[in-house]
mmCIF file of C-alpha atoms in Angstrom:
data_model
loop_
_atom_site.group_PDB
_atom_site.id
_atom_site.type_symbol
_atom_site.label_atom_id
_atom_site.label_comp_id
_atom_site.label_asym_id
_atom_site.label_seq_id
_atom_site.Cartn_x
_atom_site.Cartn_y
_atom_site.Cartn_z
ATOM 1 C CA UNK Y 513 0.145 -0.311 0.014
ATOM 2 C CA UNK Y 514 1.087 3.764 -0.482
ATOM 3 C CA UNK Y 515 2.900 5.232 2.733
ATOM 4 C CA UNK Y 516 2.184 8.597 3.113
ATOM 5 C CA UNK Y 517 3.713 10.936 5.892
ATOM 6 C CA UNK Y 518 2.809 10.013 9.409
ATOM 7 C CA UNK Y 519 1.488 13.453 9.801
ATOM 8 C CA UNK Y 520 -1.447 12.903 7.327
ATOM 9 C CA UNK Y 521 -2.760 9.334 8.789
ATOM 10 C CA UNK Y 522 -6.281 9.734 10.172
ATOM 11 C CA UNK Y 523 -7.352 6.020 10.071
ATOM 12 C CA UNK Y 524 -11.162 6.979 11.078
ATOM 13 C CA UNK Y 525 -13.610 4.418 9.803
ATOM 14 C CA UNK Y 526 -16.664 6.632 8.132
ATOM 15 C CA UNK Y 527 -20.139 4.835 8.399
ATOM 16 C CA UNK Y 528 -21.560 3.857 5.056
ATOM 17 C CA UNK Y 529 -25.005 4.874 5.741
ATOM 18 C CA UNK Y 530 -23.597 8.554 6.076
ATOM 19 C CA UNK Y 531 -23.707 8.302 2.474
ATOM 20 C CA UNK Y 532 -27.340 7.062 1.739
ATOM 21 C CA UNK Y 533 -29.440 7.957 4.794
ATOM 22 C CA UNK Y 534 -31.356 11.216 4.463
ATOM 23 C CA UNK Y 535 -30.913 11.765 0.569
ATOM 24 C CA UNK Y 536 -32.392 10.424 -2.505
ATOM 25 C CA UNK Y 537 -30.529 7.562 -3.917
ATOM 26 C CA UNK Y 538 -31.842 4.413 -5.915
ATOM 27 C CA UNK Y 539 -32.383 1.029 -4.148
ATOM 28 C CA UNK Y 540 -30.068 -0.028 -6.286
ATOM 29 C CA UNK Y 541 -27.467 2.287 -5.078
ATOM 30 C CA UNK Y 542 -27.948 1.505 -1.777
ATOM 31 C CA UNK Y 543 -27.314 -2.235 -2.528
ATOM 32 C CA UNK Y 544 -24.389 -1.320 -3.919
ATOM 33 C CA UNK Y 545 -22.972 0.419 -0.611
ATOM 34 C CA UNK Y 546 -24.513 -2.445 1.821
ATOM 35 C CA UNK Y 547 -23.111 -5.529 -0.153
ATOM 36 C CA UNK Y 548 -20.359 -4.638 -2.087
ATOM 37 C CA UNK Y 549 -18.307 -2.034 0.034
ATOM 38 C CA UNK Y 550 -17.018 -3.820 3.336
ATOM 39 C CA UNK Y 551 -16.114 -0.463 5.034
ATOM 40 C CA UNK Y 552 -14.972 3.212 4.119
ATOM 41 C CA UNK Y 553 -11.817 4.184 5.942
ATOM 42 C CA UNK Y 554 -10.547 8.040 5.917
ATOM 43 C CA UNK Y 555 -7.191 7.168 5.813
ATOM 44 C CA UNK Y 556 -5.228 10.269 5.222
ATOM 45 C CA UNK Y 557 -5.628 14.217 5.048
ATOM 46 C CA UNK Y 558 -3.130 15.991 2.431
ATOM 47 C CA UNK Y 559 -3.549 19.930 3.582
ATOM 48 C CA UNK Y 560 -1.034 22.467 4.705
ATOM 49 C CA UNK Y 561 -1.943 21.841 8.442
ATOM 50 C CA UNK Y 562 -0.422 18.209 7.864
ATOM 51 C CA UNK Y 563 2.432 18.734 5.598
ATOM 52 C CA UNK Y 564 5.143 21.088 4.917
ATOM 53 C CA UNK Y 565 3.384 22.875 2.136
ATOM 54 C CA UNK Y 566 1.455 25.998 1.088
ATOM 55 C CA UNK Y 567 -1.967 26.034 0.960
ATOM 56 C CA UNK Y 568 -3.527 25.765 -2.477
ATOM 57 C CA UNK Y 569 -5.867 28.729 -4.308
ATOM 58 C CA UNK Y 570 -8.372 26.014 -5.426
ATOM 59 C CA UNK Y 571 -7.745 23.002 -3.329
ATOM 60 C CA UNK Y 572 -7.923 23.047 0.239
ATOM 61 C CA UNK Y 573 -7.258 19.730 1.372
ATOM 62 C CA UNK Y 574 -7.148 16.195 -0.066
ATOM 63 C CA UNK Y 575 -8.829 13.413 1.836
ATOM 64 C CA UNK Y 576 -7.596 9.689 1.199
ATOM 65 C CA UNK Y 577 -10.581 7.248 1.451
ATOM 66 C CA UNK Y 578 -9.574 3.499 1.721
ATOM 67 C CA UNK Y 579 -12.520 1.389 0.185
ATOM 68 C CA UNK Y 580 -12.320 -2.140 1.181
ATOM 69 C CA UNK Y 581 -14.451 -4.069 -1.398
ATOM 70 C CA UNK Y 582 -16.095 -7.417 -1.414
ATOM 71 C CA UNK Y 583 -15.505 -7.643 -5.303
ATOM 72 C CA UNK Y 584 -13.738 -5.668 -7.766
ATOM 73 C CA UNK Y 585 -16.953 -4.348 -9.637
ATOM 74 C CA UNK Y 586 -17.629 -0.957 -8.389
ATOM 75 C CA UNK Y 587 -20.219 1.484 -9.818
ATOM 76 C CA UNK Y 588 -18.477 4.882 -10.509
ATOM 77 C CA UNK Y 589 -21.718 6.460 -9.696
ATOM 78 C CA UNK Y 590 -20.770 5.293 -6.111
ATOM 79 C CA UNK Y 591 -17.705 7.139 -5.797
ATOM 80 C CA UNK Y 592 -19.522 10.214 -7.197
ATOM 81 C CA UNK Y 593 -22.111 10.168 -4.568
ATOM 82 C CA UNK Y 594 -19.330 10.148 -2.088
ATOM 83 C CA UNK Y 595 -17.911 13.079 -3.690
ATOM 84 C CA UNK Y 596 -20.848 14.945 -3.394
ATOM 85 C CA UNK Y 597 -21.282 14.513 0.106
ATOM 86 C CA UNK Y 598 -17.683 15.545 0.924
ATOM 87 C CA UNK Y 599 -16.758 19.160 0.346
ATOM 88 C CA UNK Y 600 -13.271 18.362 -0.223
ATOM 89 C CA UNK Y 601 -11.568 16.811 -3.003
ATOM 90 C CA UNK Y 602 -10.605 12.914 -2.579
ATOM 91 C CA UNK Y 603 -8.104 10.119 -3.507
ATOM 92 C CA UNK Y 604 -9.765 7.035 -3.542
ATOM 93 C CA UNK Y 605 -7.926 3.691 -2.878
ATOM 94 C CA UNK Y 606 -9.926 0.701 -3.692
ATOM 95 C CA UNK Y 607 -8.849 -2.495 -1.947
ATOM 96 C CA UNK Y 608 -9.945 -6.012 -2.722
ATOM 97 C CA UNK Y 609 -7.683 -8.817 -1.476
ATOM 98 C CA UNK Y 610 -4.442 -8.356 -2.127
ATOM 99 C CA UNK Y 611 -4.724 -5.926 -4.636
ATOM 100 C CA UNK Y 612 -5.514 -1.970 -5.078
ATOM 101 C CA UNK Y 613 -6.651 0.682 -7.605
ATOM 102 C CA UNK Y 614 -6.742 4.224 -6.961
ATOM 103 C CA UNK Y 615 -9.324 6.543 -8.238
ATOM 104 C CA UNK Y 616 -9.473 10.168 -8.503
ATOM 105 C CA UNK Y 617 -12.046 12.798 -9.860
ATOM 106 C CA UNK Y 618 -11.244 16.143 -11.463
ATOM 107 C CA UNK Y 619 -13.286 18.439 -9.358
ATOM 108 C CA UNK Y 620 -13.665 21.764 -10.752
ATOM 109 C CA UNK Y 621 -15.428 24.890 -9.173
ATOM 110 C CA UNK Y 622 -19.316 24.770 -9.769
ATOM 111 C CA UNK Y 623 -20.815 27.593 -11.386
ATOM 112 C CA UNK Y 624 -21.883 30.476 -9.111
ATOM 113 C CA UNK Y 625 -18.244 29.756 -6.996
ATOM 114 C CA UNK Y 626 -18.756 29.726 -3.340
ATOM 115 C CA UNK Y 627 -16.138 26.955 -3.148
ATOM 116 C CA UNK Y 628 -18.576 24.576 -4.557
ATOM 117 C CA UNK Y 629 -17.039 21.718 -6.947
ATOM 118 C CA UNK Y 630 -18.441 19.174 -9.246
ATOM 119 C CA UNK Y 631 -16.779 16.129 -10.786
ATOM 120 C CA UNK Y 632 -16.382 16.464 -14.306
ATOM 121 C CA UNK Y 633 -13.957 13.480 -15.071
ATOM 122 C CA UNK Y 634 -12.636 10.361 -13.397
ATOM 123 C CA UNK Y 635 -9.383 8.791 -13.946
ATOM 124 C CA UNK Y 636 -8.234 5.400 -12.563
ATOM 125 C CA UNK Y 637 -5.028 3.136 -12.436
ATOM 126 C CA UNK Y 638 -5.505 -0.705 -13.502
ATOM 127 C CA UNK Y 639 -5.524 -3.123 -10.428
ATOM 128 C CA UNK Y 640 -2.440 -3.585 -8.773
ATOM 129 C CA UNK Y 641 -0.646 -5.881 -6.471
ATOM 130 C CA UNK Y 642 -0.649 -4.094 -2.988
ATOM 131 C CA UNK Y 643 3.368 -4.404 -2.645
ATOM 132 C CA UNK Y 644 3.893 -2.977 -6.372
ATOM 133 C CA UNK Y 645 1.276 0.047 -5.821
ATOM 134 C CA UNK Y 646 2.756 3.764 -5.266
ATOM 135 C CA UNK Y 647 1.931 7.159 -5.277
ATOM 136 C CA UNK Y 648 3.860 9.980 -4.535
ATOM 137 C CA UNK Y 649 3.021 13.458 -2.884
ATOM 138 C CA UNK Y 650 4.738 16.080 -5.624
ATOM 139 C CA UNK Y 651 4.507 19.775 -5.403
ATOM 140 C CA UNK Y 652 5.045 23.022 -3.290
ATOM 141 C CA UNK Y 653 1.031 23.534 -2.588
ATOM 142 C CA UNK Y 654 -1.888 21.625 -2.369
ATOM 143 C CA UNK Y 655 -3.349 22.663 -5.679
ATOM 144 C CA UNK Y 656 -0.041 21.073 -7.191
ATOM 145 C CA UNK Y 657 -0.426 17.838 -5.277
ATOM 146 C CA UNK Y 658 -3.776 17.436 -6.598
ATOM 147 C CA UNK Y 659 -2.916 17.834 -10.096
ATOM 148 C CA UNK Y 660 -0.015 15.377 -9.672
ATOM 149 C CA UNK Y 661 -2.180 13.002 -8.404
ATOM 150 C CA UNK Y 662 -4.686 13.473 -11.588
ATOM 151 C CA UNK Y 663 -1.570 12.986 -13.897
ATOM 152 C CA UNK Y 664 -0.057 9.896 -12.055
ATOM 153 C CA UNK Y 665 -3.554 8.331 -11.900
ATOM 154 C CA UNK Y 666 -4.441 9.132 -15.415
ATOM 155 C CA UNK Y 667 -1.438 7.845 -17.039
ATOM 156 C CA UNK Y 668 -1.905 7.801 -20.789
ATOM 157 C CA UNK Y 669 -5.549 8.634 -20.535
ATOM 158 C CA UNK Y 670 -4.710 12.194 -20.108
ATOM 159 C CA UNK Y 671 -3.293 14.467 -22.715
ATOM 160 C CA UNK Y 672 -1.645 17.224 -21.541
ATOM 161 C CA UNK Y 673 1.248 19.864 -22.222
ATOM 162 C CA UNK Y 674 3.846 20.590 -19.566
ATOM 163 C CA UNK Y 675 2.579 24.234 -18.702
ATOM 164 C CA UNK Y 676 -1.272 23.579 -19.651
ATOM 165 C CA UNK Y 677 -3.880 24.512 -17.333
ATOM 166 C CA UNK Y 678 -5.162 20.926 -15.859
ATOM 167 C CA UNK Y 679 -8.801 21.793 -16.820
ATOM 168 C CA UNK Y 680 -7.788 22.261 -20.476
ATOM 169 C CA UNK Y 681 -6.098 18.936 -20.503
ATOM 170 C CA UNK Y 682 -8.910 17.238 -19.042
ATOM 171 C CA UNK Y 683 -11.633 19.056 -21.221
ATOM 172 C CA UNK Y 684 -9.511 18.064 -24.372
ATOM 173 C CA UNK Y 685 -8.843 14.236 -23.097
ATOM 174 C CA UNK Y 686 -12.719 13.756 -22.105
ATOM 175 C CA UNK Y 687 -13.140 15.495 -25.654
ATOM 176 C CA UNK Y 688 -10.704 12.770 -27.200
ATOM 177 C CA UNK Y 689 -12.775 9.795 -25.388
ATOM 178 C CA UNK Y 690 -16.010 11.012 -26.545
ATOM 179 C CA UNK Y 691 -14.636 11.002 -30.040
ATOM 180 C CA UNK Y 692 -13.295 7.709 -29.858
ATOM 181 C CA UNK Y 693 -16.716 6.252 -28.736
ATOM 182 C CA UNK Y 694 -18.489 8.141 -31.574
ATOM 183 C CA UNK Y 695 -15.735 6.593 -33.877
ATOM 184 C CA UNK Y 696 -16.432 2.933 -32.622
ATOM 185 C CA UNK Y 697 -20.033 3.369 -33.611
ATOM 186 C CA UNK Y 698 -19.607 4.924 -36.866
ATOM 187 C CA UNK Y 699 -16.747 2.266 -37.906
ATOM 188 C CA UNK Y 700 -19.545 -0.357 -37.109
ATOM 189 C CA UNK Y 701 -22.262 0.965 -39.282
ATOM 190 C CA UNK Y 702 -19.563 1.393 -41.845
ATOM 191 C CA UNK Y 703 -18.661 -2.127 -42.125
ATOM 192 C CA UNK Y 704 -22.616 -2.994 -42.032
ATOM 193 C CA UNK Y 705 -23.949 -0.687 -44.261
ATOM 194 C CA UNK Y 706 -24.177 -1.961 -47.997
ATOM 195 C CA UNK Y 707 -25.589 1.214 -49.491
ATOM 196 C CA UNK Y 708 -22.535 2.264 -51.557
ATOM 197 C CA UNK Y 709 -23.338 5.839 -51.335
ATOM 198 C CA UNK Y 710 -23.972 5.850 -47.479
ATOM 199 C CA UNK Y 711 -21.008 3.582 -47.097
ATOM 200 C CA UNK Y 712 -18.797 6.185 -48.615
ATOM 201 C CA UNK Y 713 -20.460 9.274 -46.514
ATOM 202 C CA UNK Y 714 -19.574 6.932 -43.242
ATOM 203 C CA UNK Y 715 -16.292 6.343 -44.364
ATOM 204 C CA UNK Y 716 -15.559 9.937 -44.829
ATOM 205 C CA UNK Y 717 -16.926 10.710 -41.347
ATOM 206 C CA UNK Y 718 -14.628 8.183 -39.803
ATOM 207 C CA UNK Y 719 -11.589 9.873 -41.822
ATOM 208 C CA UNK Y 720 -12.743 13.259 -40.342
ATOM 209 C CA UNK Y 721 -13.261 11.877 -36.775
ATOM 210 C CA UNK Y 722 -9.627 10.310 -36.874
ATOM 211 C CA UNK Y 723 -8.169 13.218 -38.209
ATOM 212 C CA UNK Y 724 -9.420 15.494 -35.180
ATOM 213 C CA UNK Y 725 -8.367 12.739 -32.505
ATOM 214 C CA UNK Y 726 -5.088 13.295 -34.133
ATOM 215 C CA UNK Y 727 -4.616 16.905 -34.183
ATOM 216 C CA UNK Y 728 -6.246 16.354 -30.341
ATOM 217 C CA UNK Y 729 -3.460 13.959 -29.147
ATOM 218 C CA UNK Y 730 -0.492 16.032 -31.004
ATOM 219 C CA UNK Y 731 -0.541 18.390 -27.850
ATOM 220 C CA UNK Y 732 -0.036 15.128 -25.540
ATOM 221 C CA UNK Y 733 2.993 16.208 -23.282
ATOM 222 C CA UNK Y 734 6.110 13.935 -24.506
ATOM 223 C CA UNK Y 735 8.116 11.518 -21.895
#
């Protein structure tokens, strides 16, 4: 497992019902909390008060939640529900048997400000043996630590220039993801189309989308 500085350790169990009592969620979502999640532990608090770092302008603190599961299958909406209930940025460490997986949502300030945030995208690692899993706290302030967590966890799923604003990189990456999904659908239609003129039109659409994706990906930060 990851080993963050002792000063950040909290190790406090959070009752699962906190995230589904007194709020409107579907019965299916409640079942996931009760049946698929063993327990949720507030493992660490990463903040200027727990580390020798400057406060962030946007991110005040990052909570590290360890989520112990009964199976690897976990609906992303469960994490979104937790994110909605906690007014801070969250790093999730999912645990199943001897494997772990990190999840983090890119939270951007909601319209109207008031220090309210909403998740616009989630990124996650593969499932990794806990002995081989590691995340590093990099940055001189909490904003930068949060950004570097996203970069580490997203890996090749985030397309970002070295000095580019994280929000711009996330938005472009989400656009690429949507285009790739659309491309898959149109390619399938083109393969099945038997009318020559319509097939040609679909192939033209495929080529146009591929070109757009290539143009967006060319901004990817070089290793």
